[in-house]
mmCIF file of C-alpha atoms in Angstrom:
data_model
loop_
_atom_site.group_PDB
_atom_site.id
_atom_site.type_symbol
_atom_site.label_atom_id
_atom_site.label_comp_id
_atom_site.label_asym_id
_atom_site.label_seq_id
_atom_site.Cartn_x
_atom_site.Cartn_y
_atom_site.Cartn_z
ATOM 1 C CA UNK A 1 43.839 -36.500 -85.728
ATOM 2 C CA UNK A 2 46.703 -36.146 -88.005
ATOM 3 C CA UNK A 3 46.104 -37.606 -91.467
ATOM 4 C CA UNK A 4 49.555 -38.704 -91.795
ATOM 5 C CA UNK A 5 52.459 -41.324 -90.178
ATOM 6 C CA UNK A 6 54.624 -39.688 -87.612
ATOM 7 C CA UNK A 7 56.387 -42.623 -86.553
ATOM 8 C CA UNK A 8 59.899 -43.348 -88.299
ATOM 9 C CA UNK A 9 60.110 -45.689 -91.409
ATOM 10 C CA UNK A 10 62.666 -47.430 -89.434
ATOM 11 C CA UNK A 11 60.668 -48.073 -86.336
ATOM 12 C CA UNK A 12 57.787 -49.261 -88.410
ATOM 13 C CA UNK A 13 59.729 -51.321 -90.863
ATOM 14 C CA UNK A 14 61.446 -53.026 -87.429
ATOM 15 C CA UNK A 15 56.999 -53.563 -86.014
ATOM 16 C CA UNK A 16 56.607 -55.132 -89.857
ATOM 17 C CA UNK A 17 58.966 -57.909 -89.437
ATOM 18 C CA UNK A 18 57.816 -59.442 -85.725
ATOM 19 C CA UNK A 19 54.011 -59.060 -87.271
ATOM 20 C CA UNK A 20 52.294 -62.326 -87.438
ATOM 21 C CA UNK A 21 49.034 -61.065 -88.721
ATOM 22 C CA UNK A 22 47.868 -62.314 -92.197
ATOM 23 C CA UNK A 23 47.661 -59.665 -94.362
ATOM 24 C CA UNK A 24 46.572 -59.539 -97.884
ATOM 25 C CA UNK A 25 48.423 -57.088 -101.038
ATOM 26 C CA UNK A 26 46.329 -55.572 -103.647
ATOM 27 C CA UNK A 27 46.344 -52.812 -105.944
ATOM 28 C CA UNK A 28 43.767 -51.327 -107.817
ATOM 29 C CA UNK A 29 43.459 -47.718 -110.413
ATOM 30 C CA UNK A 30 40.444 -46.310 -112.048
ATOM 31 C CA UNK A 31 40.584 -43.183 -114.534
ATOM 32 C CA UNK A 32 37.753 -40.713 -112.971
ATOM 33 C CA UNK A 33 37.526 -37.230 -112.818
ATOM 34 C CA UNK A 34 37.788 -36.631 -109.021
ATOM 35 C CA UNK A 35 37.076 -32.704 -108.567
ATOM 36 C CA UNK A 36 37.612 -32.509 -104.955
ATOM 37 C CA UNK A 37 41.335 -34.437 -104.443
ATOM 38 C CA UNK A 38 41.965 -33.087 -100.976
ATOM 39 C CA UNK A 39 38.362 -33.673 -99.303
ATOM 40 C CA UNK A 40 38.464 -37.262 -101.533
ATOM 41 C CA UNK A 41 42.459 -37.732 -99.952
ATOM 42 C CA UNK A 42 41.440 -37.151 -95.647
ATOM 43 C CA UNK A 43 38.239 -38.906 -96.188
ATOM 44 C CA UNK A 44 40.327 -42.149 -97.331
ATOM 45 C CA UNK A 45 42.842 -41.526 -94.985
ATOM 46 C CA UNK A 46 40.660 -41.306 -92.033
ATOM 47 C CA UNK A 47 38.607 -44.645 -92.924
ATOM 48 C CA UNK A 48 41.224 -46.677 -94.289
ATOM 49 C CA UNK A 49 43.812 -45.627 -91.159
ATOM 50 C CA UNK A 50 40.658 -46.927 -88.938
ATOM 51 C CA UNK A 51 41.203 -50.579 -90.888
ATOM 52 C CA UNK A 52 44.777 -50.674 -90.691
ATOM 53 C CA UNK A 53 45.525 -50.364 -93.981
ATOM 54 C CA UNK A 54 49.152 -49.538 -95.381
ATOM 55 C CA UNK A 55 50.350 -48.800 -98.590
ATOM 56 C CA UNK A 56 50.341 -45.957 -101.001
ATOM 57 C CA UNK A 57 47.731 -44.092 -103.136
ATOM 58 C CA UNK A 58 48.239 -41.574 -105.513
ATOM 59 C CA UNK A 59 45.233 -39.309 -106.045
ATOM 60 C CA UNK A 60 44.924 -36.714 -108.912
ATOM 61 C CA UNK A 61 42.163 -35.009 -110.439
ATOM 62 C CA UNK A 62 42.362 -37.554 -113.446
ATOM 63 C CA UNK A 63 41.748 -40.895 -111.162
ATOM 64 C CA UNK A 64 43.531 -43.116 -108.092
ATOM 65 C CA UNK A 65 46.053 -45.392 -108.204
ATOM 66 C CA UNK A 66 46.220 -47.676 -105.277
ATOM 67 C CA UNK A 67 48.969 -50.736 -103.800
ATOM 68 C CA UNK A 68 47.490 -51.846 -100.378
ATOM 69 C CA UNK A 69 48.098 -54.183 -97.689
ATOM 70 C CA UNK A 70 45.334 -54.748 -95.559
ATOM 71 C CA UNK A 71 44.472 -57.359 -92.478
ATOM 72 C CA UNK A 72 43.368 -60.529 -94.550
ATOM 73 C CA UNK A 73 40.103 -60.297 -92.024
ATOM 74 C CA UNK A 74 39.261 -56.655 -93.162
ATOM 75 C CA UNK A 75 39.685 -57.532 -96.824
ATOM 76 C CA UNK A 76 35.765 -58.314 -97.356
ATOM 77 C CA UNK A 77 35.263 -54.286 -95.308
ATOM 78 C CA UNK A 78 37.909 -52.783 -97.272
ATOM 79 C CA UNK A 79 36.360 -53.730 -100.878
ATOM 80 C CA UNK A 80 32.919 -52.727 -99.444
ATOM 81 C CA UNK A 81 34.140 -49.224 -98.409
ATOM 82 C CA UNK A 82 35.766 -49.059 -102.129
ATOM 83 C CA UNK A 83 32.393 -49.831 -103.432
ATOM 84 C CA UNK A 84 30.593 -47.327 -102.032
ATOM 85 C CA UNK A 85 32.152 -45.096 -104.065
ATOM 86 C CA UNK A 86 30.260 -44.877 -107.530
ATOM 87 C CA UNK A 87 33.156 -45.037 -109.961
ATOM 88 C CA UNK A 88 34.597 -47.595 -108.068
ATOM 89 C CA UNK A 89 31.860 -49.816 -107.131
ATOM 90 C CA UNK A 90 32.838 -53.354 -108.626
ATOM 91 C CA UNK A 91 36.517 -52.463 -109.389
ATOM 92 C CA UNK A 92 38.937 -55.104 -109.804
ATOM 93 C CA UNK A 93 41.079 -55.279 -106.910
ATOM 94 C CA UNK A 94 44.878 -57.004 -108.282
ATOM 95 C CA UNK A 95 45.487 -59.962 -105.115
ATOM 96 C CA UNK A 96 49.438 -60.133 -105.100
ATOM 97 C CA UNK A 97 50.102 -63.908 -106.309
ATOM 98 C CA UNK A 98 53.339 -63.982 -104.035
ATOM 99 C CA UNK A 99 52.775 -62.517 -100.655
ATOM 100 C CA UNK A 100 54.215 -62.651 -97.717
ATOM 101 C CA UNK A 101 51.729 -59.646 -95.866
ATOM 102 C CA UNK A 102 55.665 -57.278 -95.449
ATOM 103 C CA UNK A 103 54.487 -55.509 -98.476
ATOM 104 C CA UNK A 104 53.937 -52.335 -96.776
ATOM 105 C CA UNK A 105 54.221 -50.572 -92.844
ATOM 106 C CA UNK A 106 52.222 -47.583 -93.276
ATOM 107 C CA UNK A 107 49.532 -45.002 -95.149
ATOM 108 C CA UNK A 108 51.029 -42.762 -97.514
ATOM 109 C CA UNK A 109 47.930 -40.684 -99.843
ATOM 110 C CA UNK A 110 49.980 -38.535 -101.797
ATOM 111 C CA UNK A 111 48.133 -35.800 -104.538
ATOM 112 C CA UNK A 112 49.696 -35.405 -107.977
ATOM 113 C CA UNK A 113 49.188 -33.619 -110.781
ATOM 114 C CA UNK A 114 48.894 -37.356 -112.567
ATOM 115 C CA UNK A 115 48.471 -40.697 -111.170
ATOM 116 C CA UNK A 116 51.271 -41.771 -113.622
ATOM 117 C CA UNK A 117 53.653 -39.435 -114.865
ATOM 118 C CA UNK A 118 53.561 -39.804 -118.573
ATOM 119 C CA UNK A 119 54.214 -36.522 -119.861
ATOM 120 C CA UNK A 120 50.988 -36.163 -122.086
ATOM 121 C CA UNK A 121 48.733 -33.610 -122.540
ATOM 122 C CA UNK A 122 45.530 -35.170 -121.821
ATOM 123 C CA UNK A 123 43.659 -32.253 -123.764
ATOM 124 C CA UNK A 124 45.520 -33.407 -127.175
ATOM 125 C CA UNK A 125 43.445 -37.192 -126.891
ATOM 126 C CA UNK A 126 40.452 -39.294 -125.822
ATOM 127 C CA UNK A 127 42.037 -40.618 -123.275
ATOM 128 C CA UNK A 128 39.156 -43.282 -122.683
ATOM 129 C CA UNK A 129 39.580 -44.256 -125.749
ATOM 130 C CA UNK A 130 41.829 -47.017 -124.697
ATOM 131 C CA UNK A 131 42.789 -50.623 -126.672
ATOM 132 C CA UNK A 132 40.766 -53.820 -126.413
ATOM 133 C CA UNK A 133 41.303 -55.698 -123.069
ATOM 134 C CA UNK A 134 42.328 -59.213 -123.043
ATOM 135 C CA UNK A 135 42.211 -61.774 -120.417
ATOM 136 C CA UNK A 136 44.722 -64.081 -120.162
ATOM 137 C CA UNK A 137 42.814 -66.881 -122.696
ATOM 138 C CA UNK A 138 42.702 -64.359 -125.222
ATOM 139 C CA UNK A 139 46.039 -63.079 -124.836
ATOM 140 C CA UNK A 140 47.457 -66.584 -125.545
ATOM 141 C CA UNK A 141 45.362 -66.881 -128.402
ATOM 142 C CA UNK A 142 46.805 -64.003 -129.490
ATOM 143 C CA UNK A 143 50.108 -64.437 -129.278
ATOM 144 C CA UNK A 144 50.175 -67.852 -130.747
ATOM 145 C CA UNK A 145 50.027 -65.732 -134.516
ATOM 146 C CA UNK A 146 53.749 -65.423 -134.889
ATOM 147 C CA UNK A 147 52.570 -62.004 -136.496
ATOM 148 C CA UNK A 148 51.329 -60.180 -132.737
ATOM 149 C CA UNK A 149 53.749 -57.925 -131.727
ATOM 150 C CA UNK A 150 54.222 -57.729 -127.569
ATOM 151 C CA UNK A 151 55.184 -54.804 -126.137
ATOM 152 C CA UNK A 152 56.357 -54.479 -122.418
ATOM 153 C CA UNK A 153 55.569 -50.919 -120.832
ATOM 154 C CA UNK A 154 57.525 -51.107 -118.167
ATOM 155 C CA UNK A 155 60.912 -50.058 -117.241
ATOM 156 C CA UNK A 156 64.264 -51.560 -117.950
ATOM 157 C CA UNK A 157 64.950 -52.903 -114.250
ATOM 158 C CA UNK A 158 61.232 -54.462 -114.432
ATOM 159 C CA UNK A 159 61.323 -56.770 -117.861
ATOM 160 C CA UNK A 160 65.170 -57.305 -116.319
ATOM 161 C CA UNK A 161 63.691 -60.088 -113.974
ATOM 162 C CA UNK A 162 60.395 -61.142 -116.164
ATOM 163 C CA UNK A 163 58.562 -60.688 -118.661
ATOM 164 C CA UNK A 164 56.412 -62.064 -121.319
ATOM 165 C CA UNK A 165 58.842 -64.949 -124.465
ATOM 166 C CA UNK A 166 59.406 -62.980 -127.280
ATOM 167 C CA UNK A 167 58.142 -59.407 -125.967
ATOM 168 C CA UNK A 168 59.744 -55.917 -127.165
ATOM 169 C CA UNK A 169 61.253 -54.533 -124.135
ATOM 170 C CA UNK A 170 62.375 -51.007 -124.332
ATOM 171 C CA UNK A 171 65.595 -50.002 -122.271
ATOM 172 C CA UNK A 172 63.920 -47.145 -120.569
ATOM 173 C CA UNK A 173 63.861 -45.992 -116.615
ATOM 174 C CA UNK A 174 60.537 -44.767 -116.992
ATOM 175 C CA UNK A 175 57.455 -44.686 -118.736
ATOM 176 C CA UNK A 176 57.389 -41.295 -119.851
ATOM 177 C CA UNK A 177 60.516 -42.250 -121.837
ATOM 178 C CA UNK A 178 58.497 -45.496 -122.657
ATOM 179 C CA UNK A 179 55.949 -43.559 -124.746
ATOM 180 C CA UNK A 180 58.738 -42.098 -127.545
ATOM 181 C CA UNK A 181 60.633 -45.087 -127.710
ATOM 182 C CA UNK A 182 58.194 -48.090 -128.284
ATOM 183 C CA UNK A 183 56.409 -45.488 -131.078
ATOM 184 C CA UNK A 184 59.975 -45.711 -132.960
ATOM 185 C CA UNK A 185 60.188 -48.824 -132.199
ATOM 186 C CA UNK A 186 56.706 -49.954 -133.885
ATOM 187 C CA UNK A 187 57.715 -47.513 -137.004
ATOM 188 C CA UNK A 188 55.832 -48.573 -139.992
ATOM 189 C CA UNK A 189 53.773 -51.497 -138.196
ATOM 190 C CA UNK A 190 50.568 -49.575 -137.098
ATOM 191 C CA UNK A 191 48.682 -51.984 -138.759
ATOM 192 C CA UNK A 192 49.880 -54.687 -136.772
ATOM 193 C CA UNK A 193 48.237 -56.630 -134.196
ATOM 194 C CA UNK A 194 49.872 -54.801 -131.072
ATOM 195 C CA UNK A 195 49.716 -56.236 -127.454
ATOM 196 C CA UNK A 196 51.108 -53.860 -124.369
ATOM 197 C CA UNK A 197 51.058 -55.138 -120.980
ATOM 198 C CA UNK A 198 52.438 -53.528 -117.776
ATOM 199 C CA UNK A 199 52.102 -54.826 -114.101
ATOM 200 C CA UNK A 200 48.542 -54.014 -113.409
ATOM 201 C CA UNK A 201 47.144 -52.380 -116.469
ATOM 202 C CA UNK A 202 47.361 -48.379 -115.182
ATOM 203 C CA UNK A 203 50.495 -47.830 -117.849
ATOM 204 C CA UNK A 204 48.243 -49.552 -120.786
ATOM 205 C CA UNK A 205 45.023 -47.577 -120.055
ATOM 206 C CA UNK A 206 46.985 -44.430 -121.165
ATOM 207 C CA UNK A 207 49.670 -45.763 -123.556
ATOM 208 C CA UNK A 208 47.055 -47.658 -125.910
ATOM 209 C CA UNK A 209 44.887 -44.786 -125.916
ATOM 210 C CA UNK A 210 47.917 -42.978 -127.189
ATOM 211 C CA UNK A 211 49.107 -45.063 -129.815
ATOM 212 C CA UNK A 212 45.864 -45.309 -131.001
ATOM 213 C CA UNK A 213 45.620 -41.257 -131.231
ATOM 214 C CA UNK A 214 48.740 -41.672 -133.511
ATOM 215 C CA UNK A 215 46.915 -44.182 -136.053
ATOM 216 C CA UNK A 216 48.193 -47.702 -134.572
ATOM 217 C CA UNK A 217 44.587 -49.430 -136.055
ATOM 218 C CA UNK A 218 44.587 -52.876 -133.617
ATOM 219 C CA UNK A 219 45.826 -52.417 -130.257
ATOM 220 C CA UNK A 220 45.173 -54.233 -127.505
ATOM 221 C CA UNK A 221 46.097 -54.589 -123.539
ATOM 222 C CA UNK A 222 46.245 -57.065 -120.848
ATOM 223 C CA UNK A 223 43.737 -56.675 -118.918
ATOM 224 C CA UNK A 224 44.523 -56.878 -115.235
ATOM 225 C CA UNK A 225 48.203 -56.517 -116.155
ATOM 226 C CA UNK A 226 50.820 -59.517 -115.397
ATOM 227 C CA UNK A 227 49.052 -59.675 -111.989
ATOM 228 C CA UNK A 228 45.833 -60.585 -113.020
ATOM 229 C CA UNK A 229 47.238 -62.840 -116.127
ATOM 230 C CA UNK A 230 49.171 -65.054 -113.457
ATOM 231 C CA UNK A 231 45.916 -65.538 -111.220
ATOM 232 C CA UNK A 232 43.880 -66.123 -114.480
ATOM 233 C CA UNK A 233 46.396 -68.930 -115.712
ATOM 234 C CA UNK A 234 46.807 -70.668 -112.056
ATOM 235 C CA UNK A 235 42.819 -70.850 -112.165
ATOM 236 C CA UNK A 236 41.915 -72.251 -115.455
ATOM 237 C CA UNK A 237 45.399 -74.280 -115.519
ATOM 238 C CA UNK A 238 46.477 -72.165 -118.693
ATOM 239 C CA UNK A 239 49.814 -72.276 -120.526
ATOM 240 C CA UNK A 240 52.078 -69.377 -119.070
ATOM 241 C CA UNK A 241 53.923 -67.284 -121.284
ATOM 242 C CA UNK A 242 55.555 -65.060 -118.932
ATOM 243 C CA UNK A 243 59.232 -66.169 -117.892
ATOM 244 C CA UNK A 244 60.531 -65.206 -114.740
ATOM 245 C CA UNK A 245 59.230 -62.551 -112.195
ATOM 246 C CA UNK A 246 56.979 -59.831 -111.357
ATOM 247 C CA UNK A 247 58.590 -56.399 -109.778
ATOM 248 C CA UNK A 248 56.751 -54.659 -107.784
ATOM 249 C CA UNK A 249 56.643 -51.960 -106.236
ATOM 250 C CA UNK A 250 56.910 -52.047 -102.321
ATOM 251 C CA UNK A 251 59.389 -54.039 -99.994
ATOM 252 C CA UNK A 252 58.858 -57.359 -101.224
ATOM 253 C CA UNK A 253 60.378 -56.264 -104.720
ATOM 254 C CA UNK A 254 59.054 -58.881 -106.790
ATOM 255 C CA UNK A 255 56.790 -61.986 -106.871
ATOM 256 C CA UNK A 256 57.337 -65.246 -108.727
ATOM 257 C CA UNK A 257 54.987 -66.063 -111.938
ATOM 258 C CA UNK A 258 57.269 -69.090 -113.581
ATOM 259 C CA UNK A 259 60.422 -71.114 -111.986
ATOM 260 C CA UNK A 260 62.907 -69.327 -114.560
ATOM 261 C CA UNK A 261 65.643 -67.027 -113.690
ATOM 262 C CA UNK A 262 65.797 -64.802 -116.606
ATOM 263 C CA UNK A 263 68.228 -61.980 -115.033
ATOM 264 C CA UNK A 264 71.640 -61.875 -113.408
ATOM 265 C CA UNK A 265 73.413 -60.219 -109.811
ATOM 266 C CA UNK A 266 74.979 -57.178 -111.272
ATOM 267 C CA UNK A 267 77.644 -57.768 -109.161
ATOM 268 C CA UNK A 268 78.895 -61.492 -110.525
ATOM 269 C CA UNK A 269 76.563 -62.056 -113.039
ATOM 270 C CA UNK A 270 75.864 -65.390 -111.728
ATOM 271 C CA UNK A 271 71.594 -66.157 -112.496
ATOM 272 C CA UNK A 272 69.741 -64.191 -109.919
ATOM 273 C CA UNK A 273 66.440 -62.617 -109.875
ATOM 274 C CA UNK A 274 66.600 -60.702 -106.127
ATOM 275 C CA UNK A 275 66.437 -56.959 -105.942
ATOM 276 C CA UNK A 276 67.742 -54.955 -103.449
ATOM 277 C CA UNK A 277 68.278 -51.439 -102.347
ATOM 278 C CA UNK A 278 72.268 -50.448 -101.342
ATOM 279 C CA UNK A 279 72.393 -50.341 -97.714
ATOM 280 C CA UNK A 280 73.941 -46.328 -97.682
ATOM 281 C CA UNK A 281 71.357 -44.267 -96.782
ATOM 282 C CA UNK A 282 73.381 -41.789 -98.915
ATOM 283 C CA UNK A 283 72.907 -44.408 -101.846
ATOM 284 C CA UNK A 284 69.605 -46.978 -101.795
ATOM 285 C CA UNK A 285 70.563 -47.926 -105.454
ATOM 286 C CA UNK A 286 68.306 -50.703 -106.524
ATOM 287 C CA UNK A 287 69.649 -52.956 -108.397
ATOM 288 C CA UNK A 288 70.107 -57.359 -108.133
ATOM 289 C CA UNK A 289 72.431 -58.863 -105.804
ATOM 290 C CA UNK A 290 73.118 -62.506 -105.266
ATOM 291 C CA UNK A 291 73.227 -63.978 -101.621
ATOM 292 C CA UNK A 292 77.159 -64.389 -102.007
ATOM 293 C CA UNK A 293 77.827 -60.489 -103.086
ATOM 294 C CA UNK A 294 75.481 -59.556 -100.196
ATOM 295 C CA UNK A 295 77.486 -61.118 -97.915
ATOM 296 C CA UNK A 296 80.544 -59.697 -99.194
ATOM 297 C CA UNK A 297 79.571 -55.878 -99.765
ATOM 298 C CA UNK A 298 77.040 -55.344 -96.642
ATOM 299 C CA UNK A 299 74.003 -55.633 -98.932
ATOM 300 C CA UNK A 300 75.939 -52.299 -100.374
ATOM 301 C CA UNK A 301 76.202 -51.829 -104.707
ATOM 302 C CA UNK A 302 79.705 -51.190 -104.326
ATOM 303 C CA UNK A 303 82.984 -51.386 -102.204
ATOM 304 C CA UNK A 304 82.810 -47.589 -101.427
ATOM 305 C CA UNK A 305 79.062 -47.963 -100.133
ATOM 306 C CA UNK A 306 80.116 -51.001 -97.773
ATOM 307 C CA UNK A 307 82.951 -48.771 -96.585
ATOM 308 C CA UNK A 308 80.554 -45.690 -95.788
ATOM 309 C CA UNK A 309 78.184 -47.829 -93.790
ATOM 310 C CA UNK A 310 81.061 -49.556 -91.505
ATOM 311 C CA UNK A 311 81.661 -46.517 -90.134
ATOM 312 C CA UNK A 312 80.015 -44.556 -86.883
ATOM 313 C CA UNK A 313 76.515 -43.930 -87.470
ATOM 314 C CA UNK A 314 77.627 -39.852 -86.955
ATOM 315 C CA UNK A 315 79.968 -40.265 -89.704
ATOM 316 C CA UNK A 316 77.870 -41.548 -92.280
ATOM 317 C CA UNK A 317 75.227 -38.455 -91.169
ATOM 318 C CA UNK A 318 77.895 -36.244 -91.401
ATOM 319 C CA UNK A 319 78.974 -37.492 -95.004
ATOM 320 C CA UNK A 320 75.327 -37.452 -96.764
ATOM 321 C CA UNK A 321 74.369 -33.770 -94.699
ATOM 322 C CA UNK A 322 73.095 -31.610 -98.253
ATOM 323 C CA UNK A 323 72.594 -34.908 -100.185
ATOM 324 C CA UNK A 324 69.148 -35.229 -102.119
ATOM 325 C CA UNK A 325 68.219 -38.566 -100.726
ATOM 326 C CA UNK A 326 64.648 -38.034 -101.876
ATOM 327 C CA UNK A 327 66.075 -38.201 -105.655
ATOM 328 C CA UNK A 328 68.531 -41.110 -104.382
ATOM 329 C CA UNK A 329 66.387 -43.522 -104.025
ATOM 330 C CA UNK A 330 64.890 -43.752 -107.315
ATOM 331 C CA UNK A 331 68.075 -44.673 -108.769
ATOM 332 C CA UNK A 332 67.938 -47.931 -110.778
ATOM 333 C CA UNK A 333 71.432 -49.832 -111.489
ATOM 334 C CA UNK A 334 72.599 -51.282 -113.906
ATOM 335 C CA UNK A 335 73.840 -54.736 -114.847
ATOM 336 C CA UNK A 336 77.258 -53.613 -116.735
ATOM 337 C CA UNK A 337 77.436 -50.781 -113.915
ATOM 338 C CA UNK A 338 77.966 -52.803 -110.807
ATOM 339 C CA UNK A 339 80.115 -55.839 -112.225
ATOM 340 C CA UNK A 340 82.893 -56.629 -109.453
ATOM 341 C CA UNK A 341 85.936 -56.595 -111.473
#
C-alpha cells in the first residue's frame, strides 16, 4: 500500500464539496522526543488512512503537530488510537468552533526538521520550560489589570481578521520573524505581566520558553490557544475579548469567534473578513476579497491574474512552465498592495 495520496488535489477537492458526511476538525501538538520519525510517520499513516482521516501532520524528532478532519462517527476511535500512544494519552484535541467538515480532502504526514519553524537552537534553552498556562477565566482576569501586556504570535495576515482588544500585534509573515520583533518590542518591560497567545498554543509553547531564557520574569500563555479560549467562553457564558475571526489553516480559512469585522477587502477596502487564494495557479496569493471584487476579478488579486486565467487552459500551462508554484502559494498580500485604484 502506498502511504501517500495519488489522486489529484483537484479531483479530491471536487469529491469534498458533494460530501454529505459529518465530519469533525481538530488539531492537536505535543513536544516529545520521537526517535524513530519515519517508523512513527507509516504507522500513523496506515491507521489513520484506515479511518478516513484527512488533514496534515508534521512530525519531527522534537514532537507532532496535527490539523485533522475526521468522520464525526470515528471521532471517539480516532482519540482512542491517539491515546494509546504514551505521550499522547489524554492530549487535548482543539474541536474547530466553526466547521463546516470541507476543512480538509486528504492525508498529508510530512517529516521536518521542526514542527514549527522558529529558527532556534533548541540546545541554547529549556525548551520545557515554558510560561504559565491560562484558561480562558484566568486570562480575563488577567487582562482586566490595564498593566498586562498581550502579545499576538501570529502572523500579520492572521491578527488582520481577529484578534484579542488591545493586543500587540507584530507586522510579521512568520513566526520566526515573530521571535526578534516582539523581544524589541517588549524592550525594557521584562518585568511585566506578559500574555502570548497564538491559534492553538504550539507557537507559545516555544516562544514563552524563549522569552523566559532571555529574563522576561512573568510570562504566561493561553492555554489551548484562541481555539480553546472560544469553546471555554461559549461554555461557561464568559465575556469574550477576542474581536473578529480565527484563521486557520486549511480550506475553510477562518472561523468566527465574535460578530465584528475588524479587517478590510484589499481590493476596496470596504469591511470584510473573507480570505481567499488568487485563482492563477501561477499566483494563489492569499489575501481578503469582498463578494463584489470577486465577482469582478475571477476570484483573481489583480486585473493581470483575471486576464491569465480567461485564457485556454494550455496557455496558462504554458505561461507558469519553470515557475516555483510550491513557493507561490505561501504568498500573503497585502492590504495597501491590492487596492483597485
Amino acid at each position: 500500500m502506498a502511504l501517500y495520496n495519488k489522486v489529484s488535489g483537484k479531483e479530491l477537492k471536487d469529491k469534498l464539496r458533494l460530501l454529505q458526511e459529518k465530519r469533525t476538525t481538530l488539531s492537536f501538538y505535543c513536544y516529545h522526543r520521537i526517535e524513530d520519525t519515519k517508523t512513527f510517520r507509516d504507522q500513523l499513516y496506515l491507521e489513520l488512512d484506515k479511518l478516513k482521516v484527512w488533514g496534515r501532520i508534521y512530525l519531527a524528532y522534537e514532537g507532532i503537530n496535527a490539523q485533522l478532519s475526521v468522520p464525526s462517527m470515528e471521532l471517539e476511535n480516532l482519540r482512542n488510537y491517539l491515546y494509546s500512544f504514551p505521550f499522547l494519552n489524554g492530549i487535548r484535541l482543539n474541536i474547530a468552533i466553526e466547521d463546516d467538515g470541507k476543512s480538509f480532502f486528504k492525508l498529508k504526514i510530512v517529516i521536518r526538521k521542526k514542527i514549527v519553524a522558529d529558527g532556534l537552537d533548541d540546545s541554547t534553552f529549556d525548551a520545557s520550560n515554558s510560561g504559565v498556562h491560562l484558561n480562558a477565566m484566568k486570562f480575563n482576569e488577567l487582562t482586566n489589570n490595564p498593566e498586562t501586556i498581550v502579545v499576538d504570535m501570529r502572523n500579520h495576515y492572521e491578527s488582520e481578521i481577529g484578534h484579542f482588544k488591545n493586543a500587540i500585534i507584530p507586522d510579521v509573515d512568520t513566526f520566526r520573524e515573530a521571535l526578534p520583533a516582539v523581544e524589541k518590542i517588549l524592550e525594557g518591560k521584562k518585568d511585566a505581566a506578559i500574555i502570548m497567545y497564538c491559534t492553538g498554543g504550539i507557537r507559545c509553547e516555544k516562544a514563552s520558553a524563549w522569552y523566559k531564557h532571555i529574563g522576561f520574569q512573568n510570562v504566561f500563555q493561553l492555554e489551548g490557544g484562541i481555539i480553546e479560549y472560544a469553546r471555554q467562553v461559549k461554555e461557561q457564558g464568559l465575556e469574550n475579548k477576542f474581536l473578529g475571526k480565527n484563521f486557520v489553516f486549511d480550506e475553510r480559512l477562518g472561523e468566527k469567534i465574535s460578530d465584528e469585522v475588524i479587517s478590510h477587502c484589499h481590493q476596496c477596502g470596504k469591511p470584510c473578513d473573507t480570505h481567499t487564494n488568487c485563482k492563477n495557479d501561477a499566483c494563489h496569493l492569499l489575501f481578503i476579497q469582498c463578494e463584489q471584487c470577486e465577482a469582478k476579478l475571477n476570484g483573481c488579486c489583480t486585473f493581470e491574474c483575471k486576464e491569465i486565467i480567461e485564457l485556454p487552459v494550455e496557455k496558462q500551462k504554458e505561461l507558469r512552465a519553470g515557475i516555483d508554484k510550491g513557493n507561490q502559494v505561501f504568498k500573503k498580500g497585502r492590504f495597501v498592495d491590492l487596492k483597485i485604484r
